Short mmCIF file of C-alpha atoms and ligand atoms in Angstrom, two decimals:
data_model
loop_
_atom_site.label_atom_id
_atom_site.label_comp_id
_atom_site.label_asym_id
_atom_site.label_seq_id
_atom_site.Cartn_x
_atom_site.Cartn_y
_atom_site.Cartn_z
CA ALA P 1 18.22 0.80 6.26
CA PRO P 2 15.42 0.01 3.74
CA ILE P 3 18.07 0.36 1.00
CA ASN P 4 20.37 -2.14 2.55
CA ASN P 5 17.38 -4.47 3.12
CA ALA P 6 16.22 -4.11 -0.49
CA LEU P 7 19.58 -5.05 -1.93
CA GLY P 8 20.77 -7.36 0.71
CA PHE P 9 24.18 -5.77 1.01
CA HIS P 10 25.62 -2.61 2.53
CA VAL P 11 25.52 0.46 0.14
CA GLY P 12 24.69 3.16 2.76
CA ASP P 13 27.82 5.21 2.56
CA ARG P 14 28.46 4.95 -1.18
CA LEU P 15 24.79 5.76 -1.81
CA LEU P 16 25.02 8.86 0.37
CA ARG P 17 28.15 10.07 -1.34
CA GLU P 18 26.56 9.63 -4.77
CA VAL P 19 23.38 11.49 -3.68
CA ALA P 20 25.50 14.25 -2.04
CA GLU P 21 27.41 14.57 -5.38
CA ARG P 22 24.21 15.04 -7.21
CA LEU P 23 22.92 17.68 -4.77
CA ARG P 24 26.24 19.51 -5.23
CA VAL P 25 25.60 19.77 -9.01
CA HIS P 26 22.34 21.45 -8.23
CA VAL P 27 23.24 23.64 -5.19
CA SER P 28 25.03 26.95 -5.53
CA ASP P 29 26.90 28.86 -2.79
CA ARG P 30 23.92 30.95 -2.08
CA TYR P 31 21.84 28.02 -0.91
CA MET P 32 21.64 26.55 2.47
CA VAL P 33 21.13 22.81 3.08
CA ALA P 34 20.16 21.33 6.38
CA ARG P 35 19.27 17.84 7.45
CA LEU P 36 15.97 17.74 9.30
CA GLY P 37 16.50 14.14 10.43
CA GLY P 38 16.29 10.72 8.76
CA ASP P 39 16.07 11.09 5.09
CA GLU P 40 14.49 14.60 5.24
CA PHE P 41 16.44 17.67 4.14
CA ALA P 42 15.70 21.40 3.89
CA LEU P 43 16.95 23.48 1.09
CA LEU P 44 16.86 27.21 1.55
CA ILE P 45 17.02 29.28 -1.69
CA PRO P 46 17.03 33.07 -1.31
CA GLY P 47 15.34 35.48 -3.79
CA ILE P 48 13.54 33.35 -6.18
CA GLY P 49 9.79 33.44 -7.12
CA GLU P 50 7.40 30.55 -7.63
CA GLU P 51 8.12 30.08 -11.27
CA GLU P 52 11.84 29.73 -10.70
CA ALA P 53 11.15 27.36 -7.65
CA GLN P 54 9.01 25.19 -9.82
CA ALA P 55 11.74 25.01 -12.55
CA GLN P 56 14.34 24.18 -9.96
CA ALA P 57 12.05 21.47 -8.43
CA GLN P 58 11.65 19.92 -11.82
CA ARG P 59 15.49 19.89 -12.41
CA LEU P 60 16.18 18.48 -9.06
CA VAL P 61 13.61 15.74 -9.33
CA SER P 62 14.91 14.56 -12.74
CA LEU P 63 18.48 14.84 -11.61
CA MET P 64 17.80 12.74 -8.46
CA ARG P 65 15.68 10.19 -10.19
CA MET P 66 18.38 9.09 -12.56
CA PRO P 67 19.12 5.53 -11.55
CA LEU P 68 22.43 4.84 -9.71
CA SER P 69 24.66 2.02 -10.46
CA LEU P 70 26.28 0.44 -7.44
CA GLU P 71 28.35 -2.82 -7.26
CA ASP P 72 26.66 -4.07 -10.46
CA GLN P 73 23.20 -3.30 -9.13
CA ARG P 74 20.85 -0.69 -10.65
CA LEU P 75 19.35 1.41 -7.93
CA ASP P 76 16.25 3.58 -8.34
CA VAL P 77 16.38 6.76 -6.33
CA ASP P 78 13.42 8.91 -5.57
CA ILE P 79 12.80 12.39 -4.10
CA ARG P 80 9.82 14.42 -3.00
CA LEU P 81 9.72 18.09 -2.51
CA GLY P 82 7.33 20.26 -0.37
CA ILE P 83 7.92 23.79 -1.39
CA VAL P 84 6.97 26.86 0.72
CA MET P 85 7.44 30.56 -0.06
CA PHE P 86 8.42 33.14 2.49
CA PRO P 87 6.52 35.15 3.70
CA ARG P 88 3.44 33.84 1.88
CA ASP P 89 3.14 30.49 3.45
CA GLY P 90 4.38 31.63 7.04
CA THR P 91 6.81 34.00 8.71
CA SER P 92 8.20 31.68 11.40
CA ALA P 93 10.42 28.69 10.73
CA ALA P 94 7.87 26.44 12.60
CA ASP P 95 5.01 27.63 10.36
CA LEU P 96 7.06 27.26 7.21
CA LEU P 97 8.28 23.78 8.08
CA ARG P 98 4.76 22.62 9.03
CA ARG P 99 3.33 23.75 5.71
CA ALA P 100 6.36 22.17 3.89
CA ASP P 101 5.50 19.01 5.57
CA LEU P 102 1.89 19.09 4.42
CA ALA P 103 3.10 19.85 0.88
CA LEU P 104 5.46 16.90 1.05
CA ALA P 105 2.55 14.64 1.95
CA LEU P 106 0.77 15.87 -1.06
CA ALA P 107 3.93 15.50 -3.31
CA SER P 108 4.09 11.87 -2.25
CA ARG P 109 0.84 11.16 -4.04
CA ARG P 110 2.07 12.96 -7.33
CA HIS P 111 4.15 11.70 -10.10
CA ASN P 112 6.00 14.92 -10.61
CA GLY P 113 7.38 14.62 -7.09
CA PHE P 114 6.68 18.15 -5.70
CA ALA P 115 3.84 20.27 -4.41
CA PHE P 116 3.52 23.85 -3.02
CA GLY P 117 2.47 24.93 0.34
CA SER P 118 -0.19 27.04 -1.22
CA GLU P 119 -1.84 23.84 -2.49
CA VAL P 120 -2.67 22.48 0.94
CA ALA P 121 -5.39 23.46 3.40
CA ASP P 122 -4.09 24.90 6.53
CA GLN P 123 -5.28 22.48 9.21
CA PRO P 124 -4.22 21.88 12.78
CA ARG P 125 -1.40 19.51 12.66
CA HIS P 126 -0.81 18.60 16.25
CA GLU P 127 -2.99 15.62 16.28
CA HIS P 128 -1.61 14.35 13.11
CA LEU P 129 1.97 14.66 14.20
CA THR P 130 1.27 12.74 17.31
CA LEU P 131 -0.36 9.96 15.28
CA ILE P 132 2.57 9.74 12.94
CA GLY P 133 4.92 9.58 15.98
CA ASP P 134 2.67 7.01 17.41
CA MET P 135 2.78 4.89 14.26
CA ARG P 136 6.58 5.04 14.12
CA THR P 137 6.64 3.78 17.74
CA ALA P 138 3.94 1.20 16.93
CA MET P 139 6.21 -0.36 14.27
CA ALA P 140 9.28 -0.32 16.49
CA GLU P 141 7.33 -1.81 19.30
CA ASN P 142 5.55 -4.47 17.24
CA GLU P 143 2.07 -3.00 18.00
CA PHE P 144 0.97 -3.64 14.45
CA VAL P 145 -0.51 -7.12 14.14
CA PRO P 146 -1.99 -8.82 11.12
CA PHE P 147 -5.24 -10.59 11.53
CA PHE P 148 -6.40 -13.25 9.10
CA GLN P 149 -9.74 -13.85 7.60
CA PRO P 150 -10.36 -17.23 5.87
CA LYS P 151 -11.52 -17.59 2.24
CA LEU P 152 -13.84 -20.62 1.79
CA GLU P 153 -14.18 -22.28 -1.61
CA LEU P 154 -17.88 -23.24 -1.96
CA VAL P 155 -17.72 -26.37 -4.11
CA SER P 156 -15.09 -28.08 -2.09
CA GLY P 157 -15.90 -26.57 1.31
CA GLN P 158 -12.11 -26.05 1.75
CA ILE P 159 -10.34 -23.02 3.24
CA VAL P 160 -8.14 -22.07 0.34
CA GLY P 161 -6.67 -18.80 1.55
CA ALA P 162 -6.75 -16.03 4.07
CA GLU P 163 -6.67 -12.19 3.86
CA ALA P 164 -4.27 -10.29 6.15
CA LEU P 165 -6.06 -7.36 7.72
CA LEU P 166 -3.99 -5.04 9.85
CA ARG P 167 -4.77 -4.24 13.45
CA TRP P 168 -3.07 -1.79 15.81
CA GLN P 169 -2.74 -3.08 19.38
CA HIS P 170 -2.35 0.40 20.97
CA PRO P 171 -1.05 0.46 24.55
CA THR P 172 -3.75 2.88 25.75
CA ARG P 173 -6.45 2.84 22.95
CA GLY P 174 -6.76 -0.95 22.68
CA LEU P 175 -7.30 -2.66 19.33
CA VAL P 176 -7.46 0.03 16.72
CA PRO P 177 -9.20 -0.92 13.42
CA PRO P 178 -7.45 -0.08 10.10
CA GLY P 179 -10.23 2.27 9.06
CA THR P 180 -8.86 4.83 11.62
CA PHE P 181 -5.10 4.78 10.76
CA ILE P 182 -4.68 3.33 7.26
CA PRO P 183 -6.34 6.35 5.39
CA PHE P 184 -4.19 8.51 7.52
CA ALA P 185 -1.05 6.57 6.85
CA GLU P 186 -1.96 6.81 3.15
CA GLN P 187 -2.39 10.52 3.40
CA THR P 188 0.89 11.06 5.03
CA GLY P 189 2.84 8.60 3.06
CA PHE P 190 3.59 6.53 6.14
CA ILE P 191 1.92 3.62 4.42
CA ARG P 192 5.18 3.28 2.46
CA GLU P 193 6.77 2.14 5.70
CA ILE P 194 3.94 -0.04 6.70
CA THR P 195 3.37 -2.14 3.53
CA PRO P 196 6.96 -3.41 3.25
CA TRP P 197 6.94 -4.38 6.93
CA LEU P 198 3.64 -6.15 6.59
CA LEU P 199 4.74 -7.80 3.49
CA ALA P 200 7.81 -9.23 5.18
CA THR P 201 5.65 -10.44 8.08
CA ILE P 202 3.12 -12.01 5.74
CA ILE P 203 5.56 -13.75 3.59
CA GLN P 204 7.35 -15.12 6.58
CA GLN P 205 3.98 -16.30 8.03
CA SER P 206 2.90 -17.88 4.76
CA ALA P 207 6.25 -19.65 4.38
CA GLU P 208 5.70 -21.19 7.86
CA TRP P 209 2.21 -22.42 6.81
CA HIS P 210 3.64 -23.74 3.62
CA ARG P 211 6.34 -25.73 5.46
CA ALA P 212 3.62 -27.07 7.88
CA GLY P 213 1.88 -28.50 4.76
CA LEU P 214 -0.88 -26.03 4.56
CA SER P 215 -1.95 -25.01 1.10
CA LEU P 216 -3.13 -21.42 1.55
CA VAL P 217 -2.98 -18.34 -0.56
CA THR P 218 -2.35 -15.36 1.73
CA SER P 219 -3.73 -11.95 0.47
CA ILE P 220 -2.39 -8.53 1.50
CA ASN P 221 -4.00 -5.20 0.71
CA ILE P 222 -1.82 -2.60 -0.98
CA SER P 223 -2.30 1.10 -1.47
CA THR P 224 -1.92 3.57 -4.31
CA LEU P 225 1.33 4.84 -2.88
CA ASP P 226 2.84 1.36 -2.74
CA LEU P 227 2.61 1.43 -6.59
CA THR P 228 4.33 4.78 -7.39
CA GLY P 229 7.83 3.40 -6.87
CA ARG P 230 9.61 0.11 -7.53
CA GLN P 231 10.27 -0.67 -3.83
CA LEU P 232 7.41 -3.10 -3.61
CA VAL P 233 8.45 -4.99 -6.63
CA ILE P 234 12.10 -5.33 -5.36
CA GLU P 235 11.01 -6.18 -1.77
CA THR P 236 8.53 -8.81 -2.90
CA GLY P 237 11.10 -10.52 -5.17
CA ARG P 238 13.71 -10.49 -2.43
CA LEU P 239 11.42 -11.78 0.28
CA LEU P 240 10.03 -14.60 -1.87
CA ARG P 241 13.49 -15.80 -2.65
CA GLU P 242 14.70 -15.39 0.96
CA HIS P 243 11.89 -17.52 2.25
CA GLY P 244 11.72 -19.92 -0.62
CA LEU P 245 7.97 -19.35 -0.89
CA PRO P 246 6.14 -20.18 -4.14
CA PRO P 247 5.12 -16.82 -5.38
CA ASP P 248 1.52 -17.95 -6.18
CA LEU P 249 0.87 -18.35 -2.56
CA ILE P 250 0.81 -14.50 -2.22
CA CYS P 251 -1.95 -12.44 -3.48
CA LEU P 252 -1.99 -8.68 -3.68
CA GLU P 253 -5.42 -7.05 -3.29
CA ILE P 254 -5.63 -3.72 -5.13
CA THR P 255 -8.63 -1.33 -4.94
CA GLU P 256 -9.78 0.17 -8.15
CA SER P 257 -8.95 3.66 -6.82
CA ALA P 258 -5.35 2.54 -6.35
CA LEU P 259 -5.18 2.18 -10.13
CA MET P 260 -6.75 5.47 -10.86
CA ASP P 261 -4.11 7.86 -9.43
CA ASP P 262 -1.37 7.28 -12.01
CA PRO P 263 -2.67 4.34 -14.02
CA GLU P 264 0.35 3.91 -16.30
CA VAL P 265 3.00 3.84 -13.52
CA ALA P 266 0.66 1.59 -11.31
CA LEU P 267 -0.02 -0.79 -14.20
CA ARG P 268 3.74 -1.10 -14.98
CA HIS P 269 4.57 -1.99 -11.38
CA LEU P 270 1.64 -4.42 -11.18
CA GLY P 271 2.77 -6.02 -14.36
CA GLU P 272 6.27 -6.49 -12.81
CA LEU P 273 4.77 -7.94 -9.63
CA ALA P 274 2.70 -10.35 -11.66
CA ALA P 275 5.78 -11.36 -13.57
CA LEU P 276 7.24 -12.40 -10.19
CA GLY P 277 4.41 -14.96 -10.09
CA VAL P 278 2.35 -13.44 -7.33
CA LYS P 279 -1.40 -13.25 -7.79
CA LEU P 280 -3.38 -10.04 -8.27
CA SER P 281 -6.89 -9.37 -7.06
CA ILE P 282 -9.14 -6.40 -7.70
CA ASP P 283 -10.72 -5.48 -4.37
CA ASP P 284 -14.01 -3.77 -3.77
CA TYR P 285 -14.95 -4.60 -7.35
CA GLY P 286 -18.09 -2.74 -8.47
CA SER P 287 -17.79 0.05 -6.00
CA GLY P 288 -15.45 2.24 -7.87
CA GLN P 289 -15.45 3.70 -11.32
CA ALA P 290 -15.06 0.11 -12.35
CA SER P 291 -13.04 0.00 -15.59
CA LEU P 292 -13.01 -3.35 -17.22
CA GLY P 293 -10.20 -1.94 -19.23
CA TYR P 294 -7.90 -2.61 -16.14
CA VAL P 295 -9.05 -6.14 -15.91
CA GLN P 296 -8.14 -6.54 -19.60
CA ARG P 297 -4.71 -4.87 -19.31
CA LEU P 298 -3.57 -6.54 -16.09
CA PRO P 299 -2.80 -10.26 -15.40
CA VAL P 300 -5.55 -10.23 -12.69
CA HIS P 301 -6.36 -13.52 -10.99
CA GLU P 302 -9.40 -12.67 -8.98
CA LEU P 303 -12.24 -10.13 -8.42
CA LYS P 304 -13.60 -9.42 -5.03
CA ILE P 305 -17.26 -8.26 -5.09
CA ASP P 306 -17.70 -5.33 -2.74
CA ARG P 307 -19.47 -6.04 0.53
CA ALA P 308 -22.21 -3.43 -0.33
CA PHE P 309 -23.46 -5.71 -3.08
CA VAL P 310 -23.47 -8.84 -0.99
CA ASP P 311 -25.44 -7.19 1.73
CA LYS P 312 -29.18 -8.26 1.59
CA VAL P 313 -28.50 -9.87 -1.88
CA ASP P 314 -31.24 -12.42 -1.20
CA CYS P 315 -33.82 -9.57 -1.59
CA ARG P 316 -33.08 -9.72 -5.41
CA GLY P 317 -32.98 -6.35 -7.18
CA LYS P 318 -29.85 -4.64 -8.56
CA SER P 319 -27.27 -6.09 -6.29
CA ALA P 320 -28.22 -9.64 -7.28
CA ALA P 321 -27.91 -8.68 -10.98
CA ILE P 322 -24.52 -7.16 -10.45
CA ILE P 323 -23.22 -10.17 -8.52
CA ARG P 324 -24.57 -12.58 -11.01
CA SER P 325 -23.06 -10.80 -13.94
CA THR P 326 -19.76 -10.56 -12.16
CA ILE P 327 -19.72 -14.29 -11.47
CA LEU P 328 -20.44 -14.87 -15.26
CA LEU P 329 -17.77 -12.41 -16.21
CA CYS P 330 -15.20 -14.24 -14.03
CA GLU P 331 -16.14 -17.57 -15.53
CA GLU P 332 -15.71 -16.23 -19.04
CA LEU P 333 -12.35 -14.72 -18.23
CA GLY P 334 -11.19 -17.61 -16.13
CA LEU P 335 -10.88 -15.58 -12.98
CA SER P 336 -11.62 -16.45 -9.37
CA VAL P 337 -14.48 -14.67 -7.80
CA VAL P 338 -14.79 -13.78 -4.17
CA ALA P 339 -17.90 -12.41 -2.49
CA GLU P 340 -16.85 -10.48 0.65
CA GLY P 341 -18.79 -9.53 3.80
CA VAL P 342 -21.02 -12.59 3.75
CA GLU P 343 -22.89 -12.37 7.10
CA THR P 344 -26.00 -14.53 6.88
CA ASP P 345 -27.24 -18.04 5.82
CA ALA P 346 -29.51 -16.34 3.34
CA GLU P 347 -26.63 -14.60 1.60
CA LEU P 348 -24.49 -17.74 1.72
CA ASP P 349 -27.29 -19.84 0.16
CA TRP P 350 -27.98 -17.37 -2.59
CA LEU P 351 -24.22 -17.18 -3.42
CA LYS P 352 -24.13 -21.12 -3.57
CA ARG P 353 -27.13 -21.20 -5.78
CA ASN P 354 -25.52 -18.66 -8.19
CA ARG P 355 -22.17 -20.64 -8.27
CA CYS P 356 -20.09 -17.96 -6.62
CA GLY P 357 -16.51 -19.48 -6.28
CA LEU P 358 -15.34 -18.16 -2.95
CA VAL P 359 -16.75 -16.49 0.02
CA GLN P 360 -15.35 -14.41 2.87
CA GLY P 361 -17.22 -12.88 5.82
CA TYR P 362 -18.33 -13.06 9.41
CA ARG P 363 -20.60 -16.02 8.46
CA ILE P 364 -17.52 -18.05 7.92
CA ALA P 365 -15.24 -16.32 10.42
CA LYS P 366 -14.07 -12.91 11.68
CA PRO P 367 -10.53 -11.86 11.21
CA MET P 368 -8.27 -13.40 13.86
CA PRO P 369 -4.60 -13.56 14.91
CA ALA P 370 -2.40 -16.08 13.21
CA ALA P 371 -2.26 -18.55 16.08
CA MET P 372 -6.08 -18.50 16.48
CA PHE P 373 -6.55 -18.91 12.71
CA ARG P 374 -4.24 -22.16 12.80
CA GLN P 375 -6.43 -23.41 15.63
CA TRP P 376 -9.56 -22.51 13.85
CA LEU P 377 -8.36 -24.42 10.71
CA ALA P 378 -7.65 -27.53 12.96
CA ASP P 379 -11.05 -27.54 14.58
P1 LIG X 1 -11.18 -4.54 2.73
O1 LIG X 1 -9.91 -4.83 2.10
O2 LIG X 1 -12.40 -4.37 1.96
O3 LIG X 1 -11.36 -5.59 3.85
C1 LIG X 1 -12.60 -6.13 4.23
C2 LIG X 1 -13.10 -5.46 5.55
O4 LIG X 1 -14.40 -6.02 5.78
C3 LIG X 1 -12.35 -5.79 6.82
O5 LIG X 1 -12.42 -4.73 7.61
C4 LIG X 1 -13.01 -6.98 7.33
O6 LIG X 1 -12.76 -7.15 8.81
C5 LIG X 1 -14.44 -6.57 7.05
N1 LIG X 1 -15.35 -7.73 7.00
C6 LIG X 1 -15.02 -8.98 6.68
N2 LIG X 1 -16.15 -9.79 6.74
C7 LIG X 1 -17.21 -8.90 7.12
C8 LIG X 1 -18.62 -9.16 7.31
O7 LIG X 1 -19.11 -10.24 7.14
N3 LIG X 1 -19.34 -8.09 7.61
C9 LIG X 1 -18.80 -6.81 7.80
N4 LIG X 1 -19.53 -5.86 8.18
N5 LIG X 1 -17.36 -6.62 7.67
C10 LIG X 1 -16.68 -7.67 7.27
P2 LIG X 1 -11.08 -4.11 8.34
O8 LIG X 1 -10.29 -5.18 8.82
O9 LIG X 1 -11.64 -3.07 9.31
O10 LIG X 1 -10.41 -3.33 7.16
C11 LIG X 1 -10.97 -2.20 6.54
C12 LIG X 1 -10.24 -1.81 5.40
O11 LIG X 1 -8.95 -1.36 5.74
C13 LIG X 1 -9.86 -2.98 4.43
O12 LIG X 1 -11.08 -3.18 3.54
C14 LIG X 1 -8.71 -2.39 3.66
O13 LIG X 1 -9.13 -1.57 2.65
C15 LIG X 1 -8.03 -1.63 4.73
N6 LIG X 1 -6.92 -2.44 5.24
C16 LIG X 1 -6.91 -3.34 6.24
N7 LIG X 1 -5.74 -3.86 6.41
C17 LIG X 1 -4.90 -3.23 5.61
C18 LIG X 1 -3.49 -3.24 5.27
O14 LIG X 1 -2.73 -4.07 5.78
N8 LIG X 1 -2.99 -2.46 4.28
C19 LIG X 1 -3.85 -1.59 3.55
N9 LIG X 1 -3.35 -0.85 2.62
N10 LIG X 1 -5.15 -1.57 3.87
C20 LIG X 1 -5.60 -2.31 4.74
CA1 LIG X 2 -9.11 -6.43 0.88
CA1 LIG X 3 -12.90 -5.31 -0.06
CA1 LIG X 4 -13.09 -2.07 1.43
#
């Protein structure tokens, strides 16, 4: 389904046949292939050691990653492998599959595309599995809801944008904050399903505001995993065209850590996203191993000063110096600068005096559902 969405026409059957053909090249009569469900398969290879397994994994990954050409479209295919060894990683099918699943999650965060069961800690998995199941249901049942927090431009006093912050309206647990499920979704790779969904929701919402004559830049947070493949690039381009939304009304917030994992690949995809015309923002600026090299190499539009620095900034000290120099840096480089987590009048005054461009925080407004945000803007 995501493939059909990405290309806007039906390629499912042909794609499956092409992929099956590739597998046939790799698989010998001694192997056993089984479909676990969805797009997950198990490949059972008797009588090989870890070294041979690694060599096979490398071959399979490069074979599968060759782009496909279908109906004049180039299609990037990706594969992830979680590899377990019998009997070292378990003696029952359930144990082996559980470990393979953990290895698969680890592989999702790697560029080489595979990981071994021996590399992951053995942790109770029941709670995790329920949570993943819950997240699947949540998406199908529309339990995920984006909230919006306004961004205020200090000189003009205008609301110039809003950041989308995800909430989970859980049927029994109530409103679940992202801090409890986003890290987990990132760890398991499930974020790859959330982000494209959220992006579609946000672009649709933003297009609606645009048609209503509001001039707002909507920001969305993206994760490391969203940058390992080209899906986000393709989806963003397609959605912008579909909704006829000016690309510069969308801003992607990236944390510094998102860039660290595999900087080259992440940078390439961010470059492609910027080429579509969307804005890029460096989130939590100053909290990571801040590398100004990234700011130099990427067409970044905005820096967001981490909340930790804004906290009690009026007391002077180091935070004040860091914020002031970030504001200066942004002026020099022609970037927007946002101070996030602004909670008090004192903080707001200090930021005004120091000519900070934009502010965001509870002092302005808490994140709220779209309808409430529209109402808040009107009031
Ligand atoms: P973030 O991107 O740094 O977002 C800012 C967080 O600070 C939000 O927390 C926001 O509600 C909170 N905040 C805003 N103003 C204030 C303030 O004045 N005081 C205090 N104490 N907090 C304030 P939230 O919504 O719980 O999100 C936490 C983090 O979860 C976000 O940090 C972001 O990293 C992540 N997140 C949220 N939504 C998404 C999403 O859709 N995708 C991804 N990948 N991550 C998300
Ligand atoms: Ca953010
Ligand atoms: Ca932030
Ligand atoms: Ca943060």
